[in-house]
Coordinates of C-alpha atoms and ligand atoms in Angstrom, one line a residue:
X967 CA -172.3 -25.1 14.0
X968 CA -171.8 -27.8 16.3
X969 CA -171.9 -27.1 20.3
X970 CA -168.0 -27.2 21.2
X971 CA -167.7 -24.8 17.8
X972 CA -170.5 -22.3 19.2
X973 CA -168.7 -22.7 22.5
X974 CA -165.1 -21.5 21.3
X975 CA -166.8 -19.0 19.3
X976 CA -168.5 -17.6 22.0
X977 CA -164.8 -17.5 24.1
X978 CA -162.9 -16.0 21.5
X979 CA -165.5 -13.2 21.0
X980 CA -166.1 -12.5 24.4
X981 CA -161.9 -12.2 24.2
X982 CA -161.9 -9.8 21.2
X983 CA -164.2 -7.7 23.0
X984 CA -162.1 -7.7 26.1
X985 CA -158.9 -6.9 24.0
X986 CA -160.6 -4.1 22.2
X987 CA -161.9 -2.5 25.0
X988 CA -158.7 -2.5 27.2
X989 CA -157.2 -1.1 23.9
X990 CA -159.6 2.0 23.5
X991 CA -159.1 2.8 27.5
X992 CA -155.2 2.6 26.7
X993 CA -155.3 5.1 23.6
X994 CA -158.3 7.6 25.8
X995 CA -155.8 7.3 28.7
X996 CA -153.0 7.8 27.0
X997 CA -153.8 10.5 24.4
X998 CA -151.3 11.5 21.9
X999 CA -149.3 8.5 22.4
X1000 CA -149.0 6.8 19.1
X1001 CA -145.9 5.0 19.5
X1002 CA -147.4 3.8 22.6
X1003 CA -150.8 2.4 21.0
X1004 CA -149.0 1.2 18.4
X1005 CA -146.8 -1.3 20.5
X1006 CA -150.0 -2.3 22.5
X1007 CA -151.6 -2.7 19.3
X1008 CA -148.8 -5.5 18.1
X1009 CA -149.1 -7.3 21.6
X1010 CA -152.6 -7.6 22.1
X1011 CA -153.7 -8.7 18.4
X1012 CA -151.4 -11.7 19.2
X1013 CA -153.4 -12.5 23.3
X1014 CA -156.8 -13.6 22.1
X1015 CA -156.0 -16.9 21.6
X1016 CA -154.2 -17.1 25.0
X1017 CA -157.2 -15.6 26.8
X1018 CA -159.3 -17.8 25.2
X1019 CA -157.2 -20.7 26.8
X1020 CA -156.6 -18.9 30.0
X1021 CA -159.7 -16.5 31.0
X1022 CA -157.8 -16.1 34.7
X1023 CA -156.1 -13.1 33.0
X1024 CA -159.2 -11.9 32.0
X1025 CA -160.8 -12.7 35.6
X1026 CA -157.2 -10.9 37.0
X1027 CA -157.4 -7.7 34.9
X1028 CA -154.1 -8.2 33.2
X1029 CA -154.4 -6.6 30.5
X1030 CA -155.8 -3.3 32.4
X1031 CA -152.8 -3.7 35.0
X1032 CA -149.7 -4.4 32.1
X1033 CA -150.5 -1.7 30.2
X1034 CA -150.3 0.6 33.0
X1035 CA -146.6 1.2 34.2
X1036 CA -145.6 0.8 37.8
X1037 CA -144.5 3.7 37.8
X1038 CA -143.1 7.1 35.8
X1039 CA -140.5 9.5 36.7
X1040 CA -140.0 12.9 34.9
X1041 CA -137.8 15.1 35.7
X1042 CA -135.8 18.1 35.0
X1043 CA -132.6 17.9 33.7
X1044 CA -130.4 21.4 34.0
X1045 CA -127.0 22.0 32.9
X1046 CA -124.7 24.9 31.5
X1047 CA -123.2 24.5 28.2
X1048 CA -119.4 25.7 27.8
X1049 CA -120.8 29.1 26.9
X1050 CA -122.3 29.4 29.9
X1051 CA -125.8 29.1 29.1
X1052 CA -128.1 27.6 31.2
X1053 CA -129.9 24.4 29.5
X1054 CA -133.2 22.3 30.9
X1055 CA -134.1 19.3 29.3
X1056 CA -136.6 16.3 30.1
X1057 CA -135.7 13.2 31.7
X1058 CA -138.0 10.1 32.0
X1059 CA -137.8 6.6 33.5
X1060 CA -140.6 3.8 33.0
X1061 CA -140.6 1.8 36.0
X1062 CA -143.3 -0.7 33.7
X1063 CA -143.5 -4.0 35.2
X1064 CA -141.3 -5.7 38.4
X1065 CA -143.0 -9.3 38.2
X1066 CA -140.4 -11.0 37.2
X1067 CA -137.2 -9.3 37.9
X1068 CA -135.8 -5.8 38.5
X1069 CA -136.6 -3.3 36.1
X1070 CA -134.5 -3.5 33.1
X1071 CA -133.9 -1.2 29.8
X1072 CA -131.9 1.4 28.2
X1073 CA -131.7 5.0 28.1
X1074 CA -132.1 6.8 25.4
X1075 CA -130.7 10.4 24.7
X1076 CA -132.2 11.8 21.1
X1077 CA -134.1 15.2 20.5
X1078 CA -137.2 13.4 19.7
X1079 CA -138.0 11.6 23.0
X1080 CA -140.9 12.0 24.6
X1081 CA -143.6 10.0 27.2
X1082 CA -144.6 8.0 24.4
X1083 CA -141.0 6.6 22.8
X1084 CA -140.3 6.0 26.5
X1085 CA -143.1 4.1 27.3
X1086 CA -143.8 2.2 24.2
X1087 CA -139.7 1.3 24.3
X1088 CA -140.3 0.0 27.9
X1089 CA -144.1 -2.2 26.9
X1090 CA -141.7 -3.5 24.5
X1091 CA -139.2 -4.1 27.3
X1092 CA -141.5 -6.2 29.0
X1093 CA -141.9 -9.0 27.3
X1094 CA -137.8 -9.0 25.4
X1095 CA -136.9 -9.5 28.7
X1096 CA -139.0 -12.4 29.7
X1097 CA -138.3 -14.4 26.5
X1098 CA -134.6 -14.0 27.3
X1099 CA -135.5 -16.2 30.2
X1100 CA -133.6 -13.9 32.8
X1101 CA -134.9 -12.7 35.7
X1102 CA -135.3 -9.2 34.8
X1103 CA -138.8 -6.9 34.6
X1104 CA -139.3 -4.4 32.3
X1105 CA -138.2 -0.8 32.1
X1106 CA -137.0 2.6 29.9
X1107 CA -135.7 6.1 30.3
X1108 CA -133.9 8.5 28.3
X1109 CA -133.9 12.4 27.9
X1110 CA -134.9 14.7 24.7
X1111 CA -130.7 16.0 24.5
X1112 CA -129.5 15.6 21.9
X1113 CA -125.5 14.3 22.0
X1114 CA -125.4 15.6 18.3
X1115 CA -122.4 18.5 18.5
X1116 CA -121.8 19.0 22.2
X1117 CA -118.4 18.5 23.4
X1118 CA -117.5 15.8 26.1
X1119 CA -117.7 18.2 29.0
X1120 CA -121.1 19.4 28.2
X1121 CA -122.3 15.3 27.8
X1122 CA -120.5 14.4 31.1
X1123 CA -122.8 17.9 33.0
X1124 CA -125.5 16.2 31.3
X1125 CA -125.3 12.7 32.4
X1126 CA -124.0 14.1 35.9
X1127 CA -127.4 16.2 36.3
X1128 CA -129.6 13.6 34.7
X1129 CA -128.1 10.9 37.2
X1130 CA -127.8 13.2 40.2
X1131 CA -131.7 12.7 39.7
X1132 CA -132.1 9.5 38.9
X1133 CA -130.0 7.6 41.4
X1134 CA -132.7 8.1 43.5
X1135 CA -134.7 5.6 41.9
X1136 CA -132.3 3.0 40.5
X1137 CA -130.1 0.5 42.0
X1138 CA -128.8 -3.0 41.6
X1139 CA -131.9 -4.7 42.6
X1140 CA -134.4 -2.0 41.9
X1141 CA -133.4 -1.0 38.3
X1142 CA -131.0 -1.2 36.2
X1143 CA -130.3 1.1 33.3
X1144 CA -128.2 0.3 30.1
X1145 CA -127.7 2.6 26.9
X1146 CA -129.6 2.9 23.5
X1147 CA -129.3 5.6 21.1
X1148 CA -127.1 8.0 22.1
X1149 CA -125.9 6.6 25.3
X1150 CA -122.9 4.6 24.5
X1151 CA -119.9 3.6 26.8
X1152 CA -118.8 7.2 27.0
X1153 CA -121.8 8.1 28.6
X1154 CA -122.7 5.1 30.7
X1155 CA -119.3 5.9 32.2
X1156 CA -120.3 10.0 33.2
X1157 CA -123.3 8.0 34.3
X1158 CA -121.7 5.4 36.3
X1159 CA -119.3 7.9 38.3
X1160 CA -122.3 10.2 39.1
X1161 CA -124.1 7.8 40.7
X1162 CA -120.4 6.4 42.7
X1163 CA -120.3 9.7 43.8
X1164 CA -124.0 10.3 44.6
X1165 CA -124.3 7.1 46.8
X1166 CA -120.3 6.6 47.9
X1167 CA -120.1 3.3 47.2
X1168 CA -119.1 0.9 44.2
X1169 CA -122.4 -1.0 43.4
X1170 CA -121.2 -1.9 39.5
X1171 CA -124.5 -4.2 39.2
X1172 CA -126.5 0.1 38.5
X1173 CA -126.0 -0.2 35.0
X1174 CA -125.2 -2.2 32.2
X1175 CA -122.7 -1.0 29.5
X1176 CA -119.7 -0.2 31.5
X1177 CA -116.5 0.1 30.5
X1178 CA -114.4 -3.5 30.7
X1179 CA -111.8 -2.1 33.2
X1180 CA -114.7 -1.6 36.2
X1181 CA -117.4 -4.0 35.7
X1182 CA -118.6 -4.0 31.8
X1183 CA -119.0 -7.7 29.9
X1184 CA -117.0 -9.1 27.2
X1185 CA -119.3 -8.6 24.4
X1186 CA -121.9 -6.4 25.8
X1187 CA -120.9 -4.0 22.9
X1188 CA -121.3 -6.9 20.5
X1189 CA -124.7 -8.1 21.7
X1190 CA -127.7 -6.8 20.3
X1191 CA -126.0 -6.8 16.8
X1192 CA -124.4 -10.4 16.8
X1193 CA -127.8 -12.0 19.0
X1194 CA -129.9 -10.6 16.1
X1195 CA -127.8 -12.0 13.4
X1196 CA -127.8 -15.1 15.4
X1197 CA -131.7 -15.1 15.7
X1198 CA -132.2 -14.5 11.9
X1199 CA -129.8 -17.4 10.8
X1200 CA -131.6 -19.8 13.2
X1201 CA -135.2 -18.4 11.5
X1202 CA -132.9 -19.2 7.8
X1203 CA -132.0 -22.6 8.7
X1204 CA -135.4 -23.6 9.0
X1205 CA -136.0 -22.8 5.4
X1206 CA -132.8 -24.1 4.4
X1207 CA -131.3 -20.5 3.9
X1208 CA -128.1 -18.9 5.1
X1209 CA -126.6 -15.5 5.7
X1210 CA -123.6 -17.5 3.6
X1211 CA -124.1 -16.0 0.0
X1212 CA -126.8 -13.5 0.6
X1213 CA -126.9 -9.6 -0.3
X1214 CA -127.6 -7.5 3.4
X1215 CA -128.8 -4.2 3.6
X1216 CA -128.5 -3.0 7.2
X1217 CA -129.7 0.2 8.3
X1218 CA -128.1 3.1 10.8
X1219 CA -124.3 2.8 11.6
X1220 CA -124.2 3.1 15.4
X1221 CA -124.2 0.2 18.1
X1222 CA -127.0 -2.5 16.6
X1223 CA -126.2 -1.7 13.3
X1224 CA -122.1 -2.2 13.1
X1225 CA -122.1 -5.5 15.3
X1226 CA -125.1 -7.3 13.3
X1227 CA -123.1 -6.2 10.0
X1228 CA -119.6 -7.9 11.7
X1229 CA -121.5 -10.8 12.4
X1230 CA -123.1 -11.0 8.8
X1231 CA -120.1 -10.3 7.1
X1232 CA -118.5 -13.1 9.1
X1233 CA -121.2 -15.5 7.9
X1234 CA -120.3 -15.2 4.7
X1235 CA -123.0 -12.5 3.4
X1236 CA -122.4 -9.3 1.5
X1237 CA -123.1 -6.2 3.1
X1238 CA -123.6 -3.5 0.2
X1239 CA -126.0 -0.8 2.5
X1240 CA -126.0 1.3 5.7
X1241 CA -126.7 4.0 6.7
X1242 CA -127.4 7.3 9.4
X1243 CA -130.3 10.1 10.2
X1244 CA -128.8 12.2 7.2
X1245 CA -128.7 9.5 4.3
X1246 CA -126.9 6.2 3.2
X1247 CA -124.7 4.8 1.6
X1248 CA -124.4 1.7 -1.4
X1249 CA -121.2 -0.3 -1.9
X1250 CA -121.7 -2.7 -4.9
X1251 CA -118.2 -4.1 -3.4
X1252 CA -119.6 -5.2 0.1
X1253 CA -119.5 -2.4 3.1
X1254 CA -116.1 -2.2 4.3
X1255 CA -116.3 -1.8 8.3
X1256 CA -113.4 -0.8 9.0
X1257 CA -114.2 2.1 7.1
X1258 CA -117.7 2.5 8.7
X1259 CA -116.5 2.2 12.3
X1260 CA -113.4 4.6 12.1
X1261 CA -116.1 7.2 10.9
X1262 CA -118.4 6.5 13.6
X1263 CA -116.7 4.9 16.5
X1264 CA -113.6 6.6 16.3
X1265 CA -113.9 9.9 14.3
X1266 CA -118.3 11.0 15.0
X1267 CA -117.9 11.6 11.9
X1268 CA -121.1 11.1 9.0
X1269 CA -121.6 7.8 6.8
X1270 CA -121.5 10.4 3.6
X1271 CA -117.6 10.8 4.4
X1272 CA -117.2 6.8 3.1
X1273 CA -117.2 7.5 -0.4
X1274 CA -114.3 9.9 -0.4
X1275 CA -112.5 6.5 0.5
X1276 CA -114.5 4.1 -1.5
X1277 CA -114.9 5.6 -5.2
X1278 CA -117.1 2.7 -6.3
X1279 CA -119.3 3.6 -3.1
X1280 CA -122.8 5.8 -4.0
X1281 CA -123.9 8.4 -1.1
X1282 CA -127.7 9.5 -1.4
X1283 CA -129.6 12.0 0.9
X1284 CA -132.5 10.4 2.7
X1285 CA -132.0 7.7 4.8
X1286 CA -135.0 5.9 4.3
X1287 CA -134.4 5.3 0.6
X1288 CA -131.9 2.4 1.9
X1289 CA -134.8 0.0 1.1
X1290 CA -134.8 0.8 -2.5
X1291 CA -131.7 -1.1 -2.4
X1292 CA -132.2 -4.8 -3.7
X1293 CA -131.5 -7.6 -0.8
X1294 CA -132.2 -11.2 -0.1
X1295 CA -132.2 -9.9 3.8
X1296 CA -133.2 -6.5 5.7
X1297 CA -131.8 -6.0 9.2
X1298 CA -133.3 -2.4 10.2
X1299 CA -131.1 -1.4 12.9
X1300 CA -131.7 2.5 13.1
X1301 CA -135.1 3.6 15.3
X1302 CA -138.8 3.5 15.0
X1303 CA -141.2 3.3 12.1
X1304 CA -138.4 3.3 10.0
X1305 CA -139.2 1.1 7.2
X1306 CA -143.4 1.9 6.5
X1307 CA -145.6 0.1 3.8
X1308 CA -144.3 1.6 1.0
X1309 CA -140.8 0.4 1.9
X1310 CA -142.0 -2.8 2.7
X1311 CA -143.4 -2.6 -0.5
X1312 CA -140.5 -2.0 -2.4
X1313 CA -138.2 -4.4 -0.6
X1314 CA -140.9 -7.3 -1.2
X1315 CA -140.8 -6.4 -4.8
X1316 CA -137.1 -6.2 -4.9
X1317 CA -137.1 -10.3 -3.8
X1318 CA -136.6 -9.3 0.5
X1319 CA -136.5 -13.0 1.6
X1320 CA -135.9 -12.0 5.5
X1321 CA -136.3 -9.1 7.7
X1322 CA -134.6 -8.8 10.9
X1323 CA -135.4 -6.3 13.2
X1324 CA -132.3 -5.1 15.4
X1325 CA -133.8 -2.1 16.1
X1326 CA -137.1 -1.3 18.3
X1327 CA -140.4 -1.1 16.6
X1328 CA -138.3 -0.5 13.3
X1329 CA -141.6 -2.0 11.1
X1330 CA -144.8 -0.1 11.2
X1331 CA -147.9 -2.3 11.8
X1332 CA -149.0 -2.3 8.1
X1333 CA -145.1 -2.8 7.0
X1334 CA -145.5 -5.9 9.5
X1335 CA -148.7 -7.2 7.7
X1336 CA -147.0 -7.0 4.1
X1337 CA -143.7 -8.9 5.1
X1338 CA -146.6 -11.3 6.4
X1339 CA -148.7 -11.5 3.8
X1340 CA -145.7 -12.1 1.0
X1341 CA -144.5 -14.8 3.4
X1342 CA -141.4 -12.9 4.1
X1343 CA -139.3 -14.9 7.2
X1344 CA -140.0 -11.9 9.8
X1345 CA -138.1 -11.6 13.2
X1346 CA -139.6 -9.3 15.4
X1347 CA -137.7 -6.3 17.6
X1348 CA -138.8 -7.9 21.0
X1349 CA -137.3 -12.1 20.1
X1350 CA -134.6 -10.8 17.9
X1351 CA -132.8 -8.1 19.3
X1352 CA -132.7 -9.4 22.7
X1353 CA -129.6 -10.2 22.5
X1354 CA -128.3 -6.9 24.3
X1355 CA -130.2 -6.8 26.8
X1356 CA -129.3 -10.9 27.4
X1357 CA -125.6 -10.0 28.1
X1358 CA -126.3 -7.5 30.1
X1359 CA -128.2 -9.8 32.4
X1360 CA -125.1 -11.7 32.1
X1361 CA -122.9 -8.3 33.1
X1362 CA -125.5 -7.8 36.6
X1363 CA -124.4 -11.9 36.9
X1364 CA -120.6 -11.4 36.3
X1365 CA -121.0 -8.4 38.7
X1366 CA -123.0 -10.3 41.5
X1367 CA -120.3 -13.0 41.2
X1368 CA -117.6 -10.4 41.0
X1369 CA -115.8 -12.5 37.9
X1370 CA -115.3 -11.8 34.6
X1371 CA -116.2 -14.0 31.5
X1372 CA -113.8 -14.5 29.0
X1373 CA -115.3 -13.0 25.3
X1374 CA -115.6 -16.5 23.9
X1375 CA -117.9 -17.7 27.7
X1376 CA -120.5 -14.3 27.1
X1377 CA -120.7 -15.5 22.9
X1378 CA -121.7 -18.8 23.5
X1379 CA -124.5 -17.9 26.3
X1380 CA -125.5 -15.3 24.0
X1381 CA -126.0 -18.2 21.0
X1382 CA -127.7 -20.4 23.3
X1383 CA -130.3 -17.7 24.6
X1384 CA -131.0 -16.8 21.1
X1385 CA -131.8 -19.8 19.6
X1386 CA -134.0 -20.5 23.3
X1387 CA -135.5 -17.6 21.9
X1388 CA -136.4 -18.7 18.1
X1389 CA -137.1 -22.0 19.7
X1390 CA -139.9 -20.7 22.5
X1391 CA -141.2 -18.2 20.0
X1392 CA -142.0 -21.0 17.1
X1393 CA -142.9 -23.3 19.6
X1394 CA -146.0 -20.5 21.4
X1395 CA -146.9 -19.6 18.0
X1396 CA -147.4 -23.4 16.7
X1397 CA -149.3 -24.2 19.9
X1398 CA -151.7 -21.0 19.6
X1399 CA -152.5 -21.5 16.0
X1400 CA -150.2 -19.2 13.8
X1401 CA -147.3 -21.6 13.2
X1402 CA -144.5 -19.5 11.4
X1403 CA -145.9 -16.4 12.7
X1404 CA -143.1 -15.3 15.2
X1405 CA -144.8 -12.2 16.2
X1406 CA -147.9 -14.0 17.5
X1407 CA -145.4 -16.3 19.0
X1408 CA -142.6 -14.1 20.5
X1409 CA -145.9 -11.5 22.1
X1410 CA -147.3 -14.8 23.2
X1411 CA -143.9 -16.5 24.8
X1412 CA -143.2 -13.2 26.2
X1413 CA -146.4 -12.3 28.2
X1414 CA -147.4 -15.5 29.8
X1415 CA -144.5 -15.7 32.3
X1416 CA -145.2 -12.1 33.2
X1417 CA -149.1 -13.0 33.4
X1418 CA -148.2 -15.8 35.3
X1419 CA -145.7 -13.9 37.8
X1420 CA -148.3 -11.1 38.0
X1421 CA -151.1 -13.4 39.2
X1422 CA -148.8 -15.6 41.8
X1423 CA -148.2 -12.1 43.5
X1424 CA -151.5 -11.2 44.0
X1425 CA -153.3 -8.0 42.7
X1426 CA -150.3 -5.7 44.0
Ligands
NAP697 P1 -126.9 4.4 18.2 O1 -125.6 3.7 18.5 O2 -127.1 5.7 18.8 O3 -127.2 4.3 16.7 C1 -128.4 4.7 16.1 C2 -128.2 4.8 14.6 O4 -129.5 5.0 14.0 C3 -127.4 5.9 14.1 O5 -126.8 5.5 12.9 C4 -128.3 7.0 13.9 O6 -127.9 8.0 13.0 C5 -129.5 6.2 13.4 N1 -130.8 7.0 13.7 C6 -131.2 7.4 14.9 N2 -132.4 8.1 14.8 C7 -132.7 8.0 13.5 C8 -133.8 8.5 12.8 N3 -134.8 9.2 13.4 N4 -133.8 8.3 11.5 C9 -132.8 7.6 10.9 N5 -131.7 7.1 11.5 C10 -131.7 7.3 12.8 O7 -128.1 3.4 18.8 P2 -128.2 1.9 18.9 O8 -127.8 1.5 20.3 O9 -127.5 1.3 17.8 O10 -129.8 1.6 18.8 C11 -130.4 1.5 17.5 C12 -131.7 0.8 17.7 O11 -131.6 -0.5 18.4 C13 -132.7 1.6 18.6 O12 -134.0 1.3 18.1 C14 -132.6 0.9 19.9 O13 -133.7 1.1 20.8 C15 -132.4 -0.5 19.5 N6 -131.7 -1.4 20.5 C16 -130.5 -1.1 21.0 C17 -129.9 -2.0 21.9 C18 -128.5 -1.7 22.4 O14 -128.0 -2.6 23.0 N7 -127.8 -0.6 22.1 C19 -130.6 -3.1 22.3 C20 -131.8 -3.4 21.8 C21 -132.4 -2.5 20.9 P3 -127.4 9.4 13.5 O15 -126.0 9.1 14.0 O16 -127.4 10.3 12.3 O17 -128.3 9.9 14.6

């Protein structure tokens, strides 16, 4: 080996090392957090290149000092049901990392939410929100209630007693919460007049997601679906594909998953799969949305109620069996570790061309590795649904400027910021040494502003 080889050999190992033993502190630490190692996991087998280039983040512990959040709130969440009954649940917000902006992520209201969803969803945070090139930091919250069956009085004592809590905490340049599963514009709005009340005064830049008539964006609601459609058709072009004559299969059927089918229909592609947390549903014909989002925007009613009005339409239990369905692209829009290797599997040997992933963390690691390895065109959560969280950087904007952007303004920002984000991603991941690998290149893109940010402030 000549000396310059033995030299970068030495660099990179002494890197691996590093990496591997900030990563065994972070699972000790943080026992029983899988979620949570397994988003560290994704980021840091993409940083050994960039500390090999830049050893000041090694020299700066930053590593040691982003894993660890700025700060965690839990707290308790009582209310009375309209029986009567006294309920507690859990509430959490991940204050994770400030360097670059406010904090800056949903909330999330689902039975299964714990310490680890919240603070794997608000790692993740981190770095979306630098690549959007905003100035916002990186944060998460969300309760364990479940929105499933209560009545609107019971949600609006829910948010009222969750946000009687956490106003103390948030603000417009502090934090600033937005929904995610299970918060939609109902309950951003319960949220929104809770924290008017609690702090008597009108201070729309709180929280994303509101209502058009005080302070929401023109497609906010859009975003997250339409930005990762956008995404994946720029990662298409590059291989001379198109959503334009391709077979979709999208999963869920709430926020993410109805705007990224509107856009993909729109495109020209067929939509013949979604989905919910009790099954899905296949339309040889192509979805018909209007159908899907009377069900569940209008009528919170289950995806198994579309084939009463589409005969040709098939309804199966089990929603993960939506990637035995054959398609040219996969857009998992539903929650976590939702399509594993297996499914990968099966949707690699069923001809999947590209996977999109509007939901966060939808693709476990080894699911990753086999879209990889088959040389599937992969967009990963963090570039690709970052659209949502774009526009509602433009909302705190349009708030700040007390205007209002027409629908057609917010669009076209939200196209330009996500093909700035396919660009910077495929750019970092040529320049580190995994050209086409947009993971490696999105982790990459994503942590070196906040790297940067963190070491300008000083060891705060
Ligand atoms: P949503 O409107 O509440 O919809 C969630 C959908 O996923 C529903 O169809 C739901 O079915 C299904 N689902 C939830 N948990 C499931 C589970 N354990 N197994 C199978 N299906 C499940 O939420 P959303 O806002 O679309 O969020 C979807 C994903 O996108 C989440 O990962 C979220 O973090 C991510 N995301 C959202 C935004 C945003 O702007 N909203 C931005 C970035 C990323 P049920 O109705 O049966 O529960």
């Amino acid at each position: 080996m000549k000396t310059l080889e033995k030299v970068q050999h030495s660099h990179t190992k002494n890197a691996s090392k590093y990496v591997q033993e900030v990563y065994e502190t972070v699972k000790v630490r943080n026992a029983n957090e899988s979620e949570f190692h397994q988003a560290v996991k994704e980021v840091f087998d993409s940083l050994v290149p960039v500390l090999v280039k830049n050893p000041q983040y090694m020299r700066q512990a930053i590593l040691e000092r982003i894993v660890e959040p700025e700060r965690v709130i839990s707290f308790r969440v009582p209310w009375v049901d309209d029986n009567g009954n006294v309920k507690v649940n859990r509430g959490f917000r991940v204050q994770y990392n400030s360097a670059i902006g406010p904090y800056k992520g949903g909330i999330r209201f689902h039975p299964s939410v714990n310490a680890s969803i919240i603070k794997f969803l608000g790692f993740e945070q981190i770095f979306k929100n630098s690549l959007t090139g905003q100035p916002i930091g990186g944060g998460k919250g969300g309760a364990d209630f479940d929105p499933k069956g209560k009545s609107d009085g019971e949600i609006m004592r829910f948010c009222q007693s969750f946000m009687t809590e956490l106003s103390k905490y948030i603000g417009p340049d502090i934090d600033v919460p937005a929904g995610d599963i299970g918060v939609g514009a109902k309950e951003i709005g319960y949220l929104f007049g809770q924290y008017k009340k609690m702090r008597g005064g009108f201070e729309a830049g709180v929280l994303t997601g509101k209502g058009i008539g005080y302070g929401g964006s023109l497609a906010r609601k859009e975003a997250t679906g339409y930005g990762t459609v956008y995404f994946v058709e720029e990662m298409l072009k590059d291989s001379n594909q198109h959503f334009k004559g391709s077979t979709v299969v999208v999963s869920g059927s709430g926020n993410v998953s109805i705007y990224a089918m509107e856009k993909a229909i729109e495109l020209g592609a067929k939509v013949v799969a979604c989905s919910d947390s009790n099954g899905y549903i296949y339309d040889p014909n192509g979805i018909n949305l209007d159908t899907v989002k009377r069900l569940k925007e209008v009528e919170n009613k289950r995806i198994s109620e579309y084939v009463k009005d589409h005969s040709n339409a098939i309804y199966s239990d089990q929603c993960s069996g939506i990637w035995s369905v054959p398609c040219d692209i996969a857009l998992p829009c539903a929650t976590q570790n939702e399509i594993d290797e297996e499914s990968a599997k099966l949707l690699v040997s069923n001809g999947v061309k590209a996977v999109g992933e509007g939901a966060n963390m939808p693709s476990s690691l080894e699911a990753i590795e086999v879209f990889l390895q088959n040389g599937v065109l992969f967009a990963p959560a963090k570039a690709a649904n970052a659209g949502g969280v774009s526009v509602s950087a433009l909302e705190m904007a349009q708030n700040s400027m007390r205007l209002s952007w027409s629908f057609e303004e917010v669009d076209c920002k939200l196209q330009e910021i996500m093909k700035n984000i396919y660009r910077n991603s495929k750019k970092a991941a040529e320049e580190y040494g995994a050209p086409g690998n947009l993971v490696v290149g999105a982790n990459i893109a994503g942590f070196v502003k906040v790297a940067d940010a963190m070491i300008a402030q000083g060891i705060i």
